[in-house]
């Protein structure tokens, strides 16, 4: 049409990946527009620019985790001589605005950055009209038609609700609602065993709410199962109630606003009912591809997941349309992954680069009450790939020094290095459960990219007294059957 505008690049989705990509592209002097629009959650929550991580993901999650850890520290402090009053309690009404204020400053920061980089920002929902044209529906309902040489789809995903469970979507909430909820959650049921479920149940417990977690099978599918078990065991010992092998059947709301949840045990079929103030679903996320009119552009999605299928340069089935971040099939759903992929893509499109995103050895941390940091392969996966007789696992149970004086339970403080048995024993997977797991694993992940071997790991001098030093001192193999408990 005659009033349509032309761009070098249009990015749909202003989250971690989309913002990184549009800012980088604009640095090459390209004409770039980024569209970001937040569809309100079923409960009506919506937010500003920056996507999941900033508004309803990593940032508020980590802050609430920190609030929970502080509660623990206050209790520990008594053992270190601090005179702490007996009746300490959390004010949710103070926590939420503190978290939301930081988010608003990040929303603003992203707007300013786009402006400074001369990226055009439209608070608009995008969908394809044809392979080179999109329709942008602005907040006030006005429509615009925009054309571009290249497109990047970075629309991320949203929490899933179980449609087969009556009342779930109507009365339940998700992580999209929790961090901005004005009302304290009170007695809460978390449903699911994804990292989001465990993290939320963990900090809610730590903040002093009566919290139950319902899981139908295993905790943290996709992660190393020995580590996942330890992480959930710690939570169970730490006040989170686990309803194992159970699935929700229905959620009803009474006239006082309380939620009556009916669930059943999967093995016996036995039915249960109990009342909660909040029911939080964290049973996985669906990509936001259904509203994009991808058929009109010819972009293919994965049959089951509806995520976008991309090649190793994030190119979709249409050569000038790319996809990055959570919306991309078979890639880790993590903010730094989306950011890196977006930046490298812009460098290839406009900066003559040929550097591809490397999705291998991406480190991550689960911020449960006892944190779990990991990089590389799980033990199961390593055995799968190489065979049990080709793998050596070094491991250790240890007690963090900071746990000793307050007499904290350290039963689940554990780590292991999954190595190949050949030569210098390359480390293919590193797993750490303990305080500041993310801080510990970040450095070792750099070492792994440099080809870390068991030999170089164990010839590294430790930093005393730390938990991370145990990583370089591991010497007991699983195969030996010897006790891996670190003493003294
Ligand atoms: P998003 O950040 O989701 O951004 C997509 C944007 O596109 C959104 O703003 C969306 O509203 C918008 N959009 C969708 N459709 C359209 C459309 N048609 N038109 C215009 N705009 C549209 N990752 C970590 O690395 N560390 C963590 O600790 C961590 N914690 C998490 C905790 C929680 C509770 C959750 C839910 C996620 C967490 N993640 C974490 C994952 C991380 O948030 C995501 O991997 C990351 O945000 C993905 O970035 P993205 O750019 O792909 O999509
Ligand atoms: P995942 O990893 O897809 O996990 C979803 C979780 O929710 C998992 O524990 C599922 O149990 C559980 N689930 C799924 N459907 C249901 C229903 N209907 N009822 C009860 N429980 C259910 O979640 P995310 O999307 O949060 O994680 C995405 C990625 O991040 C993932 O690839 C990780 O590597 C990191 P199940 O195990 O299927 O029995």
Coordinates of C-alpha atoms and ligand atoms in Angstrom, one line a residue:
X1 CA 0.0 0.0 0.0
X2 CA 1.1 3.6 -0.5
X3 CA 1.3 4.6 3.2
X4 CA 3.4 1.6 4.1
X5 CA 6.9 2.2 5.5
X6 CA 10.1 0.4 4.5
X7 CA 12.7 -0.9 6.9
X8 CA 15.9 -2.9 6.7
X9 CA 14.8 -4.9 9.7
X10 CA 11.6 -5.3 11.6
X11 CA 11.8 -7.2 14.9
X12 CA 8.6 -8.6 16.3
X13 CA 8.9 -8.9 20.1
X14 CA 10.9 -6.6 22.4
X15 CA 12.2 -9.0 25.0
X16 CA 15.7 -10.2 25.7
X17 CA 16.4 -11.4 22.1
X18 CA 14.5 -8.8 20.1
X19 CA 16.0 -5.8 21.9
X20 CA 19.5 -7.1 21.6
X21 CA 19.0 -7.8 17.9
X22 CA 17.4 -4.4 17.1
X23 CA 19.9 -2.4 19.0
X24 CA 22.8 -4.2 17.4
X25 CA 21.4 -3.8 13.9
X26 CA 20.9 -0.1 14.4
X27 CA 24.5 0.3 15.2
X28 CA 25.3 -0.5 11.6
X29 CA 23.2 2.5 10.5
X30 CA 20.2 0.3 9.5
X31 CA 16.6 1.4 9.6
X32 CA 15.1 -0.8 12.3
X33 CA 11.7 -1.1 14.0
X34 CA 10.9 -3.2 17.0
X35 CA 7.3 -4.1 18.0
X36 CA 6.5 -5.1 21.5
X37 CA 3.0 -5.8 22.7
X38 CA 2.0 -7.7 25.9
X39 CA -1.3 -9.5 25.7
X40 CA -2.8 -9.4 29.2
X41 CA -2.7 -12.7 31.2
X42 CA -6.0 -14.5 31.8
X43 CA -6.0 -12.8 35.2
X44 CA -5.4 -9.4 33.5
X45 CA -1.7 -8.8 34.3
X46 CA 0.3 -6.8 31.8
X47 CA 3.6 -4.9 31.8
X48 CA 6.1 -2.7 30.0
X49 CA 8.9 -3.1 27.5
X50 CA 11.6 -5.7 28.0
X51 CA 9.8 -9.1 27.7
X52 CA 9.7 -12.0 30.1
X53 CA 13.0 -11.8 31.8
X54 CA 12.7 -8.2 32.9
X55 CA 9.0 -8.2 33.9
X56 CA 7.8 -11.7 34.8
X57 CA 10.9 -13.9 34.7
X58 CA 14.6 -13.8 35.8
X59 CA 14.6 -10.4 37.5
X60 CA 11.5 -10.5 39.8
X61 CA 12.2 -14.2 40.4
X62 CA 15.8 -13.6 41.6
X63 CA 14.7 -10.6 43.7
X64 CA 12.1 -12.7 45.5
X65 CA 14.5 -15.6 45.9
X66 CA 16.9 -13.1 47.5
X67 CA 14.2 -11.9 49.8
X68 CA 13.7 -15.5 50.9
X69 CA 17.4 -16.1 51.3
X70 CA 17.6 -13.0 53.5
X71 CA 14.9 -14.5 55.8
X72 CA 17.2 -17.5 56.2
X73 CA 20.2 -15.3 56.9
X74 CA 18.3 -13.4 59.6
X75 CA 17.7 -16.7 61.3
X76 CA 21.4 -17.7 60.9
X77 CA 22.4 -14.4 62.2
X78 CA 21.2 -15.3 65.7
X79 CA 23.8 -18.1 65.8
X80 CA 26.5 -15.5 64.8
X81 CA 25.6 -13.3 67.8
X82 CA 23.0 -10.9 66.3
X83 CA 20.2 -10.1 68.6
X84 CA 17.2 -10.7 66.2
X85 CA 13.7 -10.3 67.5
X86 CA 11.7 -13.6 67.6
X87 CA 8.7 -12.5 65.6
X88 CA 10.3 -11.5 62.3
X89 CA 7.9 -11.5 59.4
X90 CA 7.7 -10.4 55.8
X91 CA 5.6 -7.6 54.4
X92 CA 4.6 -8.7 50.9
X93 CA 3.1 -5.2 50.5
X94 CA 6.6 -3.8 50.8
X95 CA 8.4 -6.5 48.7
X96 CA 6.2 -6.2 45.6
X97 CA 6.6 -2.4 45.1
X98 CA 10.3 -2.7 45.7
X99 CA 10.5 -5.4 42.9
X100 CA 8.1 -3.5 40.6
X101 CA 10.0 -0.2 41.0
X102 CA 13.2 -1.9 39.8
X103 CA 11.3 -3.4 36.8
X104 CA 9.9 0.0 35.9
X105 CA 13.4 1.5 35.9
X106 CA 14.5 -1.4 33.5
X107 CA 11.4 -0.7 31.3
X108 CA 12.4 2.9 31.0
X109 CA 16.1 2.0 30.5
X110 CA 15.2 -0.1 27.5
X111 CA 13.1 2.7 26.0
X112 CA 15.9 5.2 26.3
X113 CA 18.4 2.7 24.8
X114 CA 16.2 2.1 21.7
X115 CA 15.8 5.9 21.4
X116 CA 19.5 6.6 21.7
X117 CA 20.3 3.9 19.1
X118 CA 17.6 5.3 16.7
X119 CA 15.5 2.1 16.8
X120 CA 11.9 2.9 16.2
X121 CA 9.8 1.3 19.0
X122 CA 6.1 0.6 18.4
X123 CA 4.0 -0.6 21.3
X124 CA 2.1 -2.7 18.8
X125 CA 1.1 -6.3 18.0
X126 CA 2.6 -7.6 14.8
X127 CA 1.3 -10.2 12.4
X128 CA 2.3 -11.1 8.8
X129 CA 0.2 -10.0 5.8
X130 CA 2.7 -11.5 3.3
X131 CA 6.4 -12.5 3.5
X132 CA 7.6 -8.9 3.3
X133 CA 4.7 -7.1 5.0
X134 CA 3.3 -7.0 8.5
X135 CA 0.4 -5.4 10.1
X136 CA 1.0 -3.5 13.4
X137 CA -2.0 -2.9 15.7
X138 CA -1.2 -0.1 18.1
X139 CA -2.3 0.1 21.7
X140 CA -5.1 2.5 20.7
X141 CA -6.4 0.2 17.9
X142 CA -4.8 2.0 14.9
X143 CA -3.3 -0.2 12.3
X144 CA -0.1 0.4 10.4
X145 CA 1.3 -1.6 7.5
X146 CA 5.1 -2.0 7.5
X147 CA 7.4 -3.6 5.0
X148 CA 11.0 -4.8 5.5
X149 CA 13.9 -6.6 3.8
X150 CA 14.4 -8.8 6.9
X151 CA 12.4 -9.9 9.8
X152 CA 13.3 -11.4 13.2
X153 CA 10.6 -13.1 15.2
X154 CA 11.4 -12.9 18.9
X155 CA 7.9 -13.2 20.5
X156 CA 8.9 -15.6 23.3
X157 CA 6.3 -17.7 25.1
X158 CA 3.7 -17.6 27.8
X159 CA 2.7 -19.9 30.7
X160 CA 0.4 -22.8 29.7
X161 CA -2.8 -23.7 31.6
X162 CA -4.3 -27.2 31.6
X163 CA -7.5 -26.7 29.5
X164 CA -8.7 -30.1 30.7
X165 CA -8.9 -28.9 34.3
X166 CA -12.1 -26.9 34.9
X167 CA -11.4 -23.7 36.8
X168 CA -7.6 -23.8 36.2
X169 CA -7.4 -20.8 33.9
X170 CA -10.3 -19.0 35.5
X171 CA -9.1 -19.2 39.1
X172 CA -5.4 -20.1 38.8
X173 CA -2.5 -17.7 38.3
X174 CA 0.9 -18.2 36.7
X175 CA 4.3 -16.6 37.0
X176 CA 2.8 -13.8 34.8
X177 CA 0.7 -12.7 37.8
X178 CA 2.6 -13.7 40.9
X179 CA 5.4 -11.0 41.0
X180 CA 3.0 -8.1 40.7
X181 CA 0.2 -9.5 42.9
X182 CA -0.9 -6.9 45.4
X183 CA -2.5 -9.5 47.7
X184 CA -0.1 -11.7 49.6
X185 CA -0.4 -15.2 48.1
X186 CA -1.2 -16.9 51.4
X187 CA -1.6 -20.6 51.4
X188 CA -0.4 -21.6 48.0
X189 CA -0.5 -24.7 45.7
X190 CA 2.1 -24.7 43.0
X191 CA 1.3 -27.2 40.2
X192 CA 4.2 -28.5 38.0
X193 CA 7.8 -29.5 38.5
X194 CA 9.5 -27.2 36.0
X195 CA 12.3 -25.0 37.3
X196 CA 9.8 -22.2 37.4
X197 CA 7.5 -24.3 39.7
X198 CA 10.3 -25.3 42.0
X199 CA 11.8 -21.8 42.2
X200 CA 8.4 -20.2 43.0
X201 CA 7.5 -22.8 45.5
X202 CA 10.9 -22.4 47.1
X203 CA 10.8 -18.6 47.6
X204 CA 7.2 -18.7 48.7
X205 CA 8.1 -21.2 51.4
X206 CA 11.1 -19.0 52.3
X207 CA 8.9 -15.9 52.5
X208 CA 6.8 -17.7 55.1
X209 CA 3.8 -18.8 53.0
X210 CA 2.3 -22.3 53.5
X211 CA 3.3 -23.8 50.2
X212 CA 2.6 -27.1 48.5
X213 CA 4.0 -28.4 45.3
X214 CA 2.1 -30.9 43.1
X215 CA 4.0 -32.9 40.7
X216 CA 2.8 -35.8 38.4
X217 CA 6.2 -37.4 37.7
X218 CA 9.8 -36.2 38.2
X219 CA 11.3 -32.9 39.3
X220 CA 13.2 -30.8 36.6
X221 CA 12.7 -33.0 33.6
X222 CA 15.7 -32.5 31.3
X223 CA 18.1 -31.7 34.1
X224 CA 20.5 -34.3 35.7
X225 CA 18.1 -36.4 37.8
X226 CA 20.4 -37.1 40.7
X227 CA 20.9 -33.3 41.2
X228 CA 17.2 -32.6 40.7
X229 CA 16.3 -35.1 43.3
X230 CA 18.7 -33.5 45.8
X231 CA 17.3 -30.0 45.1
X232 CA 13.7 -31.2 45.7
X233 CA 14.7 -33.2 48.8
X234 CA 16.2 -30.1 50.3
X235 CA 13.0 -28.2 49.6
X236 CA 11.0 -31.0 51.2
X237 CA 13.2 -30.9 54.3
X238 CA 12.9 -27.1 54.3
X239 CA 9.2 -26.7 54.6
X240 CA 7.7 -27.1 51.1
X241 CA 5.1 -29.8 51.1
X242 CA 5.3 -32.2 48.1
X243 CA 2.2 -33.9 46.6
X244 CA 3.9 -36.5 44.5
X245 CA 2.3 -38.5 41.7
X246 CA -0.7 -36.2 41.8
X247 CA -2.6 -34.3 39.1
X248 CA -5.2 -31.5 39.4
X249 CA -8.8 -32.5 38.5
X250 CA -10.7 -29.2 39.1
X251 CA -10.5 -25.8 40.8
X252 CA -13.6 -24.2 42.3
X253 CA -14.0 -20.9 44.0
X254 CA -16.3 -20.3 47.0
X255 CA -18.0 -17.0 47.9
X256 CA -15.2 -16.1 50.3
X257 CA -12.8 -16.3 47.4
X258 CA -11.1 -19.4 48.6
X259 CA -10.0 -22.0 46.0
X260 CA -11.1 -25.6 46.5
X261 CA -8.7 -27.9 44.6
X262 CA -9.6 -31.4 43.7
X263 CA -6.8 -33.7 42.7
X264 CA -6.1 -37.3 42.3
X265 CA -3.2 -39.7 42.8
X266 CA -2.0 -41.0 39.5
X267 CA -1.1 -44.4 40.8
X268 CA -4.1 -45.2 43.0
X269 CA -6.7 -42.9 41.5
X270 CA -7.5 -41.8 45.0
X271 CA -9.2 -38.3 45.1
X272 CA -8.3 -35.4 47.5
X273 CA -9.7 -32.0 48.1
X274 CA -8.2 -29.0 50.0
X275 CA -8.6 -25.3 50.2
X276 CA -5.9 -22.8 49.0
X277 CA -5.7 -19.0 48.7
X278 CA -3.6 -19.2 45.6
X279 CA -3.1 -21.8 42.9
X280 CA -0.1 -21.2 40.7
X281 CA 0.3 -23.2 37.5
X282 CA 3.9 -23.7 36.2
X283 CA 3.4 -26.6 33.8
X284 CA 5.5 -25.3 30.9
X285 CA 5.3 -22.5 28.4
X286 CA 3.8 -22.2 24.9
X287 CA 5.3 -20.0 22.1
X288 CA 3.3 -17.0 21.1
X289 CA 3.2 -18.0 17.5
X290 CA -0.6 -18.5 17.0
X291 CA -1.3 -14.8 16.4
X292 CA 1.5 -14.1 13.9
X293 CA -0.2 -15.3 10.8
X294 CA 2.9 -17.3 10.0
X295 CA 1.1 -19.2 7.1
X296 CA 0.9 -15.9 5.2
X297 CA 4.6 -15.6 5.4
X298 CA 5.3 -19.3 4.8
X299 CA 7.2 -19.8 8.1
X300 CA 7.0 -23.3 9.3
X301 CA 6.4 -24.3 13.0
X302 CA 7.0 -27.5 14.8
X303 CA 3.9 -29.7 14.7
X304 CA 3.7 -30.4 18.4
X305 CA 5.3 -27.5 20.1
X306 CA 4.2 -24.7 17.6
X307 CA 7.7 -23.3 18.0
X308 CA 9.5 -22.0 15.0
X309 CA 11.9 -24.3 13.3
X310 CA 15.3 -22.7 12.5
X311 CA 18.6 -23.8 11.0
X312 CA 22.0 -23.1 12.7
X313 CA 21.9 -19.5 11.6
X314 CA 18.4 -18.9 13.1
X315 CA 16.9 -18.8 9.6
X316 CA 13.3 -20.1 9.3
X317 CA 11.9 -21.8 6.2
X318 CA 11.7 -18.3 4.6
X319 CA 15.2 -17.1 3.9
X320 CA 14.7 -13.4 5.0
X321 CA 12.8 -14.3 8.2
X322 CA 14.7 -15.3 11.3
X323 CA 13.7 -16.4 14.8
X324 CA 15.6 -16.1 18.1
X325 CA 15.0 -16.9 21.8
X326 CA 12.3 -18.9 23.5
X327 CA 10.2 -19.1 20.3
X328 CA 12.9 -21.2 18.5
X329 CA 12.6 -25.0 18.6
X330 CA 15.2 -27.1 20.4
X331 CA 17.2 -24.2 22.0
X332 CA 17.7 -23.5 25.7
X333 CA 15.1 -21.0 26.9
X334 CA 17.4 -18.6 28.7
X335 CA 17.9 -14.8 28.5
X336 CA 21.6 -14.8 27.7
X337 CA 21.0 -17.3 24.9
X338 CA 18.4 -15.0 23.3
X339 CA 20.6 -11.9 23.7
X340 CA 23.7 -13.6 22.2
X341 CA 21.7 -15.1 19.4
X342 CA 20.1 -11.8 18.6
X343 CA 23.4 -9.8 18.6
X344 CA 25.2 -12.4 16.5
X345 CA 22.4 -12.5 14.0
X346 CA 22.4 -8.7 13.5
X347 CA 26.2 -8.9 13.0
X348 CA 25.8 -11.5 10.3
X349 CA 22.9 -9.7 8.6
X350 CA 24.5 -6.2 8.5
X351 CA 28.1 -6.4 9.8
X352 CA 29.6 -9.0 7.4
X353 CA 30.1 -11.4 10.3
X354 CA 29.9 -15.2 9.8
X355 CA 29.9 -16.1 13.5
X356 CA 27.1 -18.5 14.5
X357 CA 25.5 -18.8 17.9
X358 CA 27.0 -21.8 19.8
X359 CA 24.3 -23.4 21.8
X360 CA 26.7 -25.9 23.3
X361 CA 27.9 -25.8 27.0
X362 CA 25.4 -23.1 28.0
X363 CA 25.5 -22.8 31.7
X364 CA 22.4 -22.2 33.8
X365 CA 21.3 -22.1 37.4
X366 CA 18.1 -23.1 39.1
X367 CA 17.4 -20.7 41.9
X368 CA 15.8 -23.0 44.4
X369 CA 16.3 -22.5 48.2
X370 CA 19.5 -24.5 47.7
X371 CA 20.7 -23.4 44.3
X372 CA 21.8 -25.8 41.5
X373 CA 24.2 -24.6 38.8
X374 CA 25.1 -26.7 35.8
X375 CA 27.0 -26.6 32.5
X376 CA 27.4 -29.3 29.9
X377 CA 25.9 -32.8 30.0
X378 CA 23.8 -34.5 32.7
X379 CA 25.2 -37.8 33.8
X380 CA 22.3 -39.6 32.0
X381 CA 23.0 -37.8 28.8
X382 CA 26.8 -38.4 29.0
X383 CA 26.2 -42.1 29.5
X384 CA 23.7 -42.1 26.6
X385 CA 26.2 -40.5 24.3
X386 CA 29.4 -42.2 25.3
X387 CA 28.5 -45.4 27.3
X388 CA 28.9 -46.0 31.0
X389 CA 32.4 -47.5 30.7
X390 CA 33.7 -44.4 28.9
X391 CA 32.6 -42.0 31.7
X392 CA 34.3 -41.1 35.0
X393 CA 32.2 -39.2 37.6
X394 CA 34.1 -37.4 40.4
X395 CA 31.8 -36.3 43.2
X396 CA 31.7 -34.9 46.7
X397 CA 29.2 -34.2 49.5
X398 CA 30.4 -31.2 51.4
X399 CA 29.4 -28.8 54.1
X400 CA 29.5 -25.0 53.3
X401 CA 31.4 -23.3 56.1
X402 CA 28.6 -20.8 56.5
X403 CA 26.2 -23.7 57.3
X404 CA 28.2 -25.0 60.2
X405 CA 27.8 -22.4 62.9
X406 CA 24.0 -22.1 62.5
X407 CA 23.8 -25.9 62.2
X408 CA 22.0 -25.9 58.9
X409 CA 21.3 -29.1 57.2
X410 CA 23.8 -29.7 54.4
X411 CA 22.8 -33.2 53.4
X412 CA 22.1 -32.1 49.8
X413 CA 25.2 -30.0 49.3
X414 CA 26.8 -32.0 46.5
X415 CA 28.7 -31.6 43.3
X416 CA 30.0 -33.8 40.5
X417 CA 32.2 -33.5 37.4
X418 CA 31.2 -35.8 34.6
X419 CA 34.4 -36.6 32.6
X420 CA 35.5 -38.8 29.8
X421 CA 37.9 -41.6 30.9
X422 CA 40.3 -41.2 28.0
X423 CA 43.5 -39.1 28.0
X424 CA 43.4 -36.0 30.3
X425 CA 39.8 -36.8 31.0
X426 CA 37.8 -33.9 29.4
X427 CA 35.1 -32.5 31.6
X428 CA 31.8 -32.9 29.7
X429 CA 29.4 -31.9 32.5
X430 CA 29.8 -30.0 35.8
X431 CA 27.0 -29.9 38.5
X432 CA 27.0 -27.9 41.7
X433 CA 24.5 -27.6 44.4
X434 CA 25.1 -25.0 47.1
X435 CA 25.2 -21.3 48.0
X436 CA 25.7 -18.9 45.0
X437 CA 25.7 -21.8 42.5
X438 CA 25.3 -19.3 39.6
X439 CA 28.4 -17.4 40.7
X440 CA 30.3 -20.6 41.0
X441 CA 29.3 -22.2 37.7
X442 CA 29.8 -19.1 35.6
X443 CA 33.6 -19.2 35.9
X444 CA 33.9 -22.9 35.4
X445 CA 31.7 -22.6 32.3
X446 CA 34.4 -20.4 30.8
X447 CA 37.0 -23.1 31.7
X448 CA 34.8 -25.7 29.9
X449 CA 34.7 -23.6 26.7
X450 CA 38.5 -23.6 26.9
X451 CA 38.5 -27.4 27.0
X452 CA 38.7 -28.1 30.7
X453 CA 40.0 -31.5 31.6
X454 CA 39.9 -33.3 35.0
X455 CA 43.7 -33.0 35.0
X456 CA 43.6 -29.2 34.6
X457 CA 40.7 -28.9 37.1
X458 CA 42.5 -30.8 39.8
X459 CA 45.8 -29.0 39.3
X460 CA 44.0 -25.7 39.9
X461 CA 44.7 -24.1 43.3
X462 CA 41.6 -23.6 45.3
X463 CA 40.3 -20.4 47.0
X464 CA 40.0 -21.1 50.7
X465 CA 37.6 -21.1 52.4
X466 CA 34.9 -21.4 49.7
X467 CA 32.4 -23.9 48.4
X468 CA 33.9 -23.5 44.9
X469 CA 37.3 -24.9 46.1
X470 CA 35.6 -28.3 46.5
X471 CA 35.1 -28.3 42.7
X472 CA 38.9 -28.4 42.2
X473 CA 39.5 -30.9 45.0
X474 CA 37.1 -33.6 43.9
X475 CA 38.9 -36.9 43.8
X476 CA 36.5 -39.7 44.6
X477 CA 35.0 -41.5 41.6
X478 CA 31.5 -42.9 41.6
X479 CA 33.0 -46.1 40.2
X480 CA 35.2 -46.6 43.3
X481 CA 32.2 -46.8 45.6
X482 CA 34.1 -44.9 48.2
X483 CA 32.4 -42.4 50.5
X484 CA 32.5 -39.0 48.7
X485 CA 31.9 -37.0 51.9
X486 CA 34.5 -34.2 52.4
X487 CA 35.7 -34.1 55.9
X488 CA 37.7 -31.5 57.8
Ligands
LIG1 P1 10.6 -12.7 25.7 O1 11.5 -12.1 26.7 O2 9.5 -13.5 26.2 O3 10.0 -11.4 24.8 C1 9.1 -11.6 23.9 C2 8.3 -10.3 23.8 O4 7.5 -10.3 22.6 C3 7.3 -10.1 24.9 O5 7.4 -8.8 25.4 C4 5.9 -10.4 24.2 O6 4.9 -9.7 24.9 C5 6.2 -9.8 22.9 N1 5.3 -10.3 21.8 C6 4.7 -11.5 21.7 N2 3.9 -11.6 20.6 C7 4.0 -10.4 20.0 C8 3.5 -9.8 18.8 N3 2.7 -10.5 18.0 N4 3.8 -8.5 18.5 C9 4.6 -7.8 19.3 N5 5.1 -8.3 20.4 C10 4.9 -9.5 20.8 N6 16.2 -17.1 32.0 C11 17.5 -17.0 32.5 O7 18.4 -16.9 31.8 N7 17.7 -16.9 33.9 C12 16.6 -17.0 34.8 O8 16.9 -17.0 36.0 C13 15.3 -17.1 34.2 N8 14.3 -17.1 35.1 C14 13.0 -17.2 34.6 C15 11.9 -17.2 35.5 C16 10.6 -17.3 35.0 C17 9.5 -17.3 36.0 C18 10.4 -17.3 33.6 C19 9.0 -17.4 33.1 C20 11.5 -17.3 32.7 C21 12.8 -17.3 33.2 N9 13.9 -17.3 32.3 C22 15.1 -17.2 32.8 C23 13.7 -17.4 30.9 C24 13.8 -16.0 30.1 O9 12.9 -15.1 30.7 C25 13.5 -16.2 28.7 O10 14.4 -17.2 28.1 C26 13.8 -14.9 27.9 O11 13.0 -13.9 28.3 C27 13.4 -15.2 26.4 O12 13.6 -14.0 25.6 P2 12.8 -13.8 24.3 O13 13.4 -12.6 23.7 O14 12.9 -15.1 23.5 O15 11.3 -13.6 24.6
LIG2 P1 9.1 -27.8 31.2 O1 10.5 -28.2 31.3 O2 8.4 -28.0 29.8 O3 8.3 -28.6 32.3 C1 6.9 -28.6 32.5 C2 6.6 -29.1 33.9 O4 5.2 -29.1 34.1 C3 7.0 -30.6 34.0 O5 7.4 -30.8 35.3 C4 5.8 -31.3 33.6 O6 5.7 -32.6 34.2 C5 4.7 -30.5 34.3 N1 3.4 -30.6 33.6 C6 3.2 -30.4 32.3 N2 1.9 -30.5 32.0 C7 1.3 -30.8 33.2 C8 -0.1 -31.0 33.6 N3 -1.0 -31.0 32.7 N4 -0.3 -31.3 34.8 C9 0.7 -31.3 35.8 N5 2.0 -31.1 35.5 C10 2.3 -30.8 34.2 O7 8.8 -26.4 31.7 P2 9.3 -25.0 31.2 O8 8.5 -24.6 30.0 O9 9.1 -24.2 32.5 O10 10.8 -25.1 30.9 C11 11.2 -24.8 29.6 C12 12.7 -25.1 29.4 O11 13.4 -24.5 30.4 C13 13.0 -26.6 29.5 O12 13.4 -27.0 28.3 C14 14.2 -26.7 30.5 O13 15.3 -27.3 30.0 C15 14.5 -25.2 30.9 P3 6.3 -33.9 33.4 O14 7.8 -33.9 33.6 O15 5.9 -33.7 32.0 O16 5.6 -35.1 34.1

